[in-house]
Short mmCIF file of C-alpha atoms in Angstrom, two decimals:
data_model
loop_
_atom_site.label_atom_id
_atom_site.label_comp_id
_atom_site.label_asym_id
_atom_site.label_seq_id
_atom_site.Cartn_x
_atom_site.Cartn_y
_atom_site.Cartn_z
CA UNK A 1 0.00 0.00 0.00
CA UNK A 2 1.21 3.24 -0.97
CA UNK A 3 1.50 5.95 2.21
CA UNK A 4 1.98 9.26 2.10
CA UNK A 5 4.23 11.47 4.45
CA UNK A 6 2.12 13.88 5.78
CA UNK A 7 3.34 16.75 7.82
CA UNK A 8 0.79 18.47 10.42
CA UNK A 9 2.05 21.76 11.56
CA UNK A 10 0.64 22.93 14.54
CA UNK A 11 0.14 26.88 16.29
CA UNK A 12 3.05 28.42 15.71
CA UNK A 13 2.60 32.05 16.44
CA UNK A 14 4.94 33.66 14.37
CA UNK A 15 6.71 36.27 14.34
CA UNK A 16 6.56 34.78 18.39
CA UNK A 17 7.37 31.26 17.25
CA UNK A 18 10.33 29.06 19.08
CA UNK A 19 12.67 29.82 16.30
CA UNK A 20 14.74 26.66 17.81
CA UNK A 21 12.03 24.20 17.79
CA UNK A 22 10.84 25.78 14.48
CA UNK A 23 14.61 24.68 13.34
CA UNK A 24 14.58 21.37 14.69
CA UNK A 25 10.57 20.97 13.10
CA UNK A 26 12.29 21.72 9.50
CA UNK A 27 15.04 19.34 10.02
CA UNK A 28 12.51 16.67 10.86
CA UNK A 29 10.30 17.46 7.54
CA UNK A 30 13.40 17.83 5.27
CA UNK A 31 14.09 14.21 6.46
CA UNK A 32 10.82 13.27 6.34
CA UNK A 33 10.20 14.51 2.68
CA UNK A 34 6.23 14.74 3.09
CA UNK A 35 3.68 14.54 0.40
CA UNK A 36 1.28 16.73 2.20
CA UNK A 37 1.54 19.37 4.64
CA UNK A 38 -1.55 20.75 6.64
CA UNK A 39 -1.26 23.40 9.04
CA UNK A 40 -3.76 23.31 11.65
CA UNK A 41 -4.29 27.06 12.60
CA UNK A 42 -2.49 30.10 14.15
CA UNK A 43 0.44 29.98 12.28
CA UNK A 44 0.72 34.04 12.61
CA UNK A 45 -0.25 35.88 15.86
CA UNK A 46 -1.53 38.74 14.19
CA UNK A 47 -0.49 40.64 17.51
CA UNK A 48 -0.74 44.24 15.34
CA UNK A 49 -4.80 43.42 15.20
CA UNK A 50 -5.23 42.50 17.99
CA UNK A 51 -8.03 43.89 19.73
CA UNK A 52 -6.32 43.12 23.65
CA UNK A 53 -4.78 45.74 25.26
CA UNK A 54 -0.92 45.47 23.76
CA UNK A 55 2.72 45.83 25.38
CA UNK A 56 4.19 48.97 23.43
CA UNK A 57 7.28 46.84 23.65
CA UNK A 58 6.44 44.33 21.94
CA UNK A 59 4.38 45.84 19.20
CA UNK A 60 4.67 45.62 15.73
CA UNK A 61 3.70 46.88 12.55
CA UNK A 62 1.52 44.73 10.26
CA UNK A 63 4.08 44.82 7.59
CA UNK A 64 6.91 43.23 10.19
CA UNK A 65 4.94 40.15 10.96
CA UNK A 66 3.67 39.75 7.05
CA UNK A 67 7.24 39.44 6.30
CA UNK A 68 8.15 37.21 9.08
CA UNK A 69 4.85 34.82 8.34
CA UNK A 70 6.23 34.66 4.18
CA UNK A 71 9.82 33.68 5.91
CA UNK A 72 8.03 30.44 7.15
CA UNK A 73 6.19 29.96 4.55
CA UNK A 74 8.96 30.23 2.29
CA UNK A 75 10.33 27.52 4.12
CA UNK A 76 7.21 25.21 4.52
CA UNK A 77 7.50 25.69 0.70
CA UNK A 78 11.12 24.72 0.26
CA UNK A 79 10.32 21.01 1.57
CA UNK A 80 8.14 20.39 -1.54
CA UNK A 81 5.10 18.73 -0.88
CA UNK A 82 2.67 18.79 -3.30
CA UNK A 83 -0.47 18.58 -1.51
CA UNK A 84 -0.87 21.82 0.74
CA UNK A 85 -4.14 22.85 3.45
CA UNK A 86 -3.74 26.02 5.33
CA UNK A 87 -6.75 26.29 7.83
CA UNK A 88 -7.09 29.91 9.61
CA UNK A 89 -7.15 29.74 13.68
CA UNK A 90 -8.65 32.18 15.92
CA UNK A 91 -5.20 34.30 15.49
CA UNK A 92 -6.52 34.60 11.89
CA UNK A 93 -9.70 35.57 12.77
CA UNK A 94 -8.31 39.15 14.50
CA UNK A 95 -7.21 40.05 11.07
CA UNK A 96 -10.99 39.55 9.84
CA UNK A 97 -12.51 41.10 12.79
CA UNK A 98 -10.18 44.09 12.93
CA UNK A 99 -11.27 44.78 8.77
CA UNK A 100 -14.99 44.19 10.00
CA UNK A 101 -14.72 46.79 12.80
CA UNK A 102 -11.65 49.55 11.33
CA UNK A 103 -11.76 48.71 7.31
CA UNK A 104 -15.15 47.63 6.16
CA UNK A 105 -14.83 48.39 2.62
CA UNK A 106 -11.93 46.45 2.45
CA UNK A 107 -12.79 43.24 4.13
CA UNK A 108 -13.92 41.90 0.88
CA UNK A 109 -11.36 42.27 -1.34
CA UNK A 110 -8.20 41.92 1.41
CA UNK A 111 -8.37 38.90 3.94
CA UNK A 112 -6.07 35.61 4.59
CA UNK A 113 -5.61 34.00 1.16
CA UNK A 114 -4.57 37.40 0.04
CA UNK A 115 -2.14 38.54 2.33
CA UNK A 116 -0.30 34.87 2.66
CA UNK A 117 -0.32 34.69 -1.26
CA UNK A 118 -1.83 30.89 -0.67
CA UNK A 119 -2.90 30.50 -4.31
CA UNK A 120 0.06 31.96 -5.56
CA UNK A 121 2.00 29.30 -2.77
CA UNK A 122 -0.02 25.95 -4.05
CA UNK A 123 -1.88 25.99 -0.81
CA UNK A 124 -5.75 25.49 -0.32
CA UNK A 125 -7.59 27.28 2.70
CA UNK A 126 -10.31 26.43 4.86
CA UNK A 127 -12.04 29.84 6.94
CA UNK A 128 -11.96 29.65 10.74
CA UNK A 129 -14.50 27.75 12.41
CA UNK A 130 -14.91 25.17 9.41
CA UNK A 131 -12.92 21.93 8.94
CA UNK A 132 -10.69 20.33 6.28
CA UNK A 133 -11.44 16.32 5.57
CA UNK A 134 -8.63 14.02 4.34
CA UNK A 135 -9.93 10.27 4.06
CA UNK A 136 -11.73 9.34 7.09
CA UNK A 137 -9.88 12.34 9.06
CA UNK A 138 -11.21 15.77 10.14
CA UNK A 139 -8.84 18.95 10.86
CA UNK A 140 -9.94 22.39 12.87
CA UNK A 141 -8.43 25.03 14.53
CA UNK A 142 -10.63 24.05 17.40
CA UNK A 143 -14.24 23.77 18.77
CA UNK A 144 -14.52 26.60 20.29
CA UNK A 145 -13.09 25.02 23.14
CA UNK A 146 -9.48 25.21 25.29
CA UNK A 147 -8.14 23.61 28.04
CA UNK A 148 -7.52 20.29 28.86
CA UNK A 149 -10.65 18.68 28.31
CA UNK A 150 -10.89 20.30 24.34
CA UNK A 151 -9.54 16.97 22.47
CA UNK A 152 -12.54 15.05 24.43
CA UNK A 153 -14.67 17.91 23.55
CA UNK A 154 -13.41 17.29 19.45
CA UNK A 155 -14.48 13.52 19.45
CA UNK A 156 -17.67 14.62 20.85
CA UNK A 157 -18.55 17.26 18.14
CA UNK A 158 -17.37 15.47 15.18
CA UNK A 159 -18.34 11.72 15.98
CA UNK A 160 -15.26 10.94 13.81
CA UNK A 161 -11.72 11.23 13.51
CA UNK A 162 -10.35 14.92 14.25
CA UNK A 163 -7.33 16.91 14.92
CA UNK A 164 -7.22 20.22 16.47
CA UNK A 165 -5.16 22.75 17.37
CA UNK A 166 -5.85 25.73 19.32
CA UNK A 167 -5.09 24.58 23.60
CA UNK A 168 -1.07 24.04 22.82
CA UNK A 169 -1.86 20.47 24.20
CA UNK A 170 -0.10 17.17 23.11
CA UNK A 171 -2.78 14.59 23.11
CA UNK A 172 -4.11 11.53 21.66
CA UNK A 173 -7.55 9.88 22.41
CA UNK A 174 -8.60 6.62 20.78
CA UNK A 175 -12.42 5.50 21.26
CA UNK A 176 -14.48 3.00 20.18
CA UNK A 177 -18.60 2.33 20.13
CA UNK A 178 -19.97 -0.63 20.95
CA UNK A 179 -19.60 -2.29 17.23
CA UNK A 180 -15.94 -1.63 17.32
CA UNK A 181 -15.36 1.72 15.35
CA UNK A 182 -12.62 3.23 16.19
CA UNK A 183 -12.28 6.96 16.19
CA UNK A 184 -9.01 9.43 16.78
CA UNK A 185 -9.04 12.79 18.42
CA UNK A 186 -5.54 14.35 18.52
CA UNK A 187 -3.52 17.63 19.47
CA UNK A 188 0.55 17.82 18.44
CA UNK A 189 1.32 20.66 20.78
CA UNK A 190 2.64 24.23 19.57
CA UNK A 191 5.78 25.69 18.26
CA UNK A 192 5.37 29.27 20.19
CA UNK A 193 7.84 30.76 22.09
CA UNK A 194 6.65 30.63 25.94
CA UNK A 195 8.49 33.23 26.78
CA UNK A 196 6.86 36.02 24.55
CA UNK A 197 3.54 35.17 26.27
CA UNK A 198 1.98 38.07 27.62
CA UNK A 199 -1.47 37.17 28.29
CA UNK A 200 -1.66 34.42 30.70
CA UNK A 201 0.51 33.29 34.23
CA UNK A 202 4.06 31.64 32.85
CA UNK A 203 3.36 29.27 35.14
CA UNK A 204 0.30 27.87 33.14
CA UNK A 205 1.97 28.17 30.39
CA UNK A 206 4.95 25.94 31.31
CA UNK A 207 2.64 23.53 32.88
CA UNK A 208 0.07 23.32 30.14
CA UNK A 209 1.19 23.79 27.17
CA UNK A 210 3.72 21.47 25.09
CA UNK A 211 6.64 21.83 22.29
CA UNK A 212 5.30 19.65 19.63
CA UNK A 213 4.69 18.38 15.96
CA UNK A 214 2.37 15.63 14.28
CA UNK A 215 3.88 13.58 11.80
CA UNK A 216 1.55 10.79 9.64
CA UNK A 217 1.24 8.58 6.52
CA UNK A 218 -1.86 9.02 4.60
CA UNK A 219 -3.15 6.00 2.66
CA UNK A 220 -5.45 7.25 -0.33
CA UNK A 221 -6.99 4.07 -1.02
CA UNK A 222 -8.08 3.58 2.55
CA UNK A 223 -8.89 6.99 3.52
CA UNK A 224 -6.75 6.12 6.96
CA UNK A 225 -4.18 8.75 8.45
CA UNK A 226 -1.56 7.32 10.56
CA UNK A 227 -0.96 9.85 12.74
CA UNK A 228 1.77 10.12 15.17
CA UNK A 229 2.26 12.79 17.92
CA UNK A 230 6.44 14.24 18.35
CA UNK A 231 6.98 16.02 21.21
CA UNK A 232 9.66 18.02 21.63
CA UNK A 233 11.97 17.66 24.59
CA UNK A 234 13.98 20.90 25.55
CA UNK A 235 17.29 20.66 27.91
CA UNK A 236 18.51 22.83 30.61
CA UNK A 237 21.29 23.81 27.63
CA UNK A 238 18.60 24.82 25.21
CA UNK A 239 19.19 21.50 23.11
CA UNK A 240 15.58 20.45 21.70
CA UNK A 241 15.56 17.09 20.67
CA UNK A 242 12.93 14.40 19.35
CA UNK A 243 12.70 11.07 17.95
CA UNK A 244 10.85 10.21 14.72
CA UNK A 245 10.99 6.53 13.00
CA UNK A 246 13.52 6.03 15.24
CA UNK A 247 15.83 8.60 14.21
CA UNK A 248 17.25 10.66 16.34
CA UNK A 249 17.04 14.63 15.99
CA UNK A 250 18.71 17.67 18.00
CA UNK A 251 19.29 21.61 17.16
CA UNK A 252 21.02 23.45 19.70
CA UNK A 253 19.70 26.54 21.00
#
């Protein structure tokens, strides 16, 4: 049976992204050489839009974290797979509520596909708050749910196989009914930078909220994802490391 490598990137926050687990996340794909890559939401932070009360420290213009967000897309693009999904994440969705509220007249015409250049990049999109099926497999920015209880809450929406993004979470829930379906309901984690979090205790954030990736084969004549969770492991000497088909991977920090 034929498999394709599948890449699942999850929130990554950028231009606040963990530029050293972002590293070691590219040296895992350009080993992996996947035939698909879908990223599950928040890739950019859109922290410019944002309609929280901001750190003048830490602001930036719009035009700063467009050009970081094309950096890592650039880079998503360099690995070459040919089958590309974008879905927008909540951190999207302050770009198209800042247009609705400041810049009616342009919300039309200016939005997410247009600013990333995703047509232009081979990529397809699916809006916030609506889901992108491969095979037997469901994919959403979330629920409308965080915490640690938002996977369960997944499986219970869908009734079918899902991945989310969204609560930062590493987890993986397999459950049956009682004529033996099985169904999946997965998180991979995030690739933020914990440390550039401004809006909630550190403490939560260290506790909560894991360095991660998803990795899978895709079978098209089954419809079945294998999915696979890789968490990141981080030293007290900033080396990141993580295993993947039993390969070994580190960048140093």
């Amino acid at each position: 049976m034929v498999l394709e490598p599948t890449g699942i990137v999850p929130d990554t926050h950028r231009p606040y992204h963990d530029k050293t687990a972002w590293a070691l996340f590219l040296t895992v794909m350009q080993a992996l050489k996947p035939k698909r890559l879908i990223c599950i939401g928040d890739f950019a932070d859109f922290y410019s839009v944002s309609s929280h009360s901001k750190d003048p420290s830490r602001a930036l213009r719009l035009e700063e974290e467009l050009e970081d967000i094309h950096t890592g897309f650039d880079e998503l693009d360099a690995l070459g797979a040919k089958h590309k999904q974008f879905i927008a994440g909540n951190h999207c969705d302050r770009l198209t509520r800042y247009l609705q509220d400041k810049a009616p007249a342009l919300h039309s015409v200016v939005g997410i596909p247009e600013l990333f250049r995703l047509k232009q990049r081979g990529w397809g999109y699916t809006p916030y708050k609506n889901s992108y099926q491969l095979g037997k497999v469901h994919f959403t920015h979330d629920v409308e749910v965080a915490g640690r209880n938002a996977t369960f809450k997944a499986l219970d929406t869908y009734q079918h196989s899902v991945i989310t993004g969204h609560a930062h979470r590493l987890q993986y829930i397999v459950e049956g009914n009682a004529t033996g379906e099985q169904k999946l309901a997965a998180q991979f984690g995030w690739l933020g930078d914990a440390d550039q979090v401004d809006y909630m205790h550190k403490a939560n954030v260290l506790k909560n909220w894991a360095l991660g990736f998803g990795i899978g084969y895709y079978a098209p004549k089954t419809g079945v994802l294998y999915a696979t969770p890789v968490p990141i492991l981080k030293s007290e000497k900033r080396l990141y490391s993580c295993v993947v088909n039993g390969h070994y991977y580190e960048v140093q920090g």
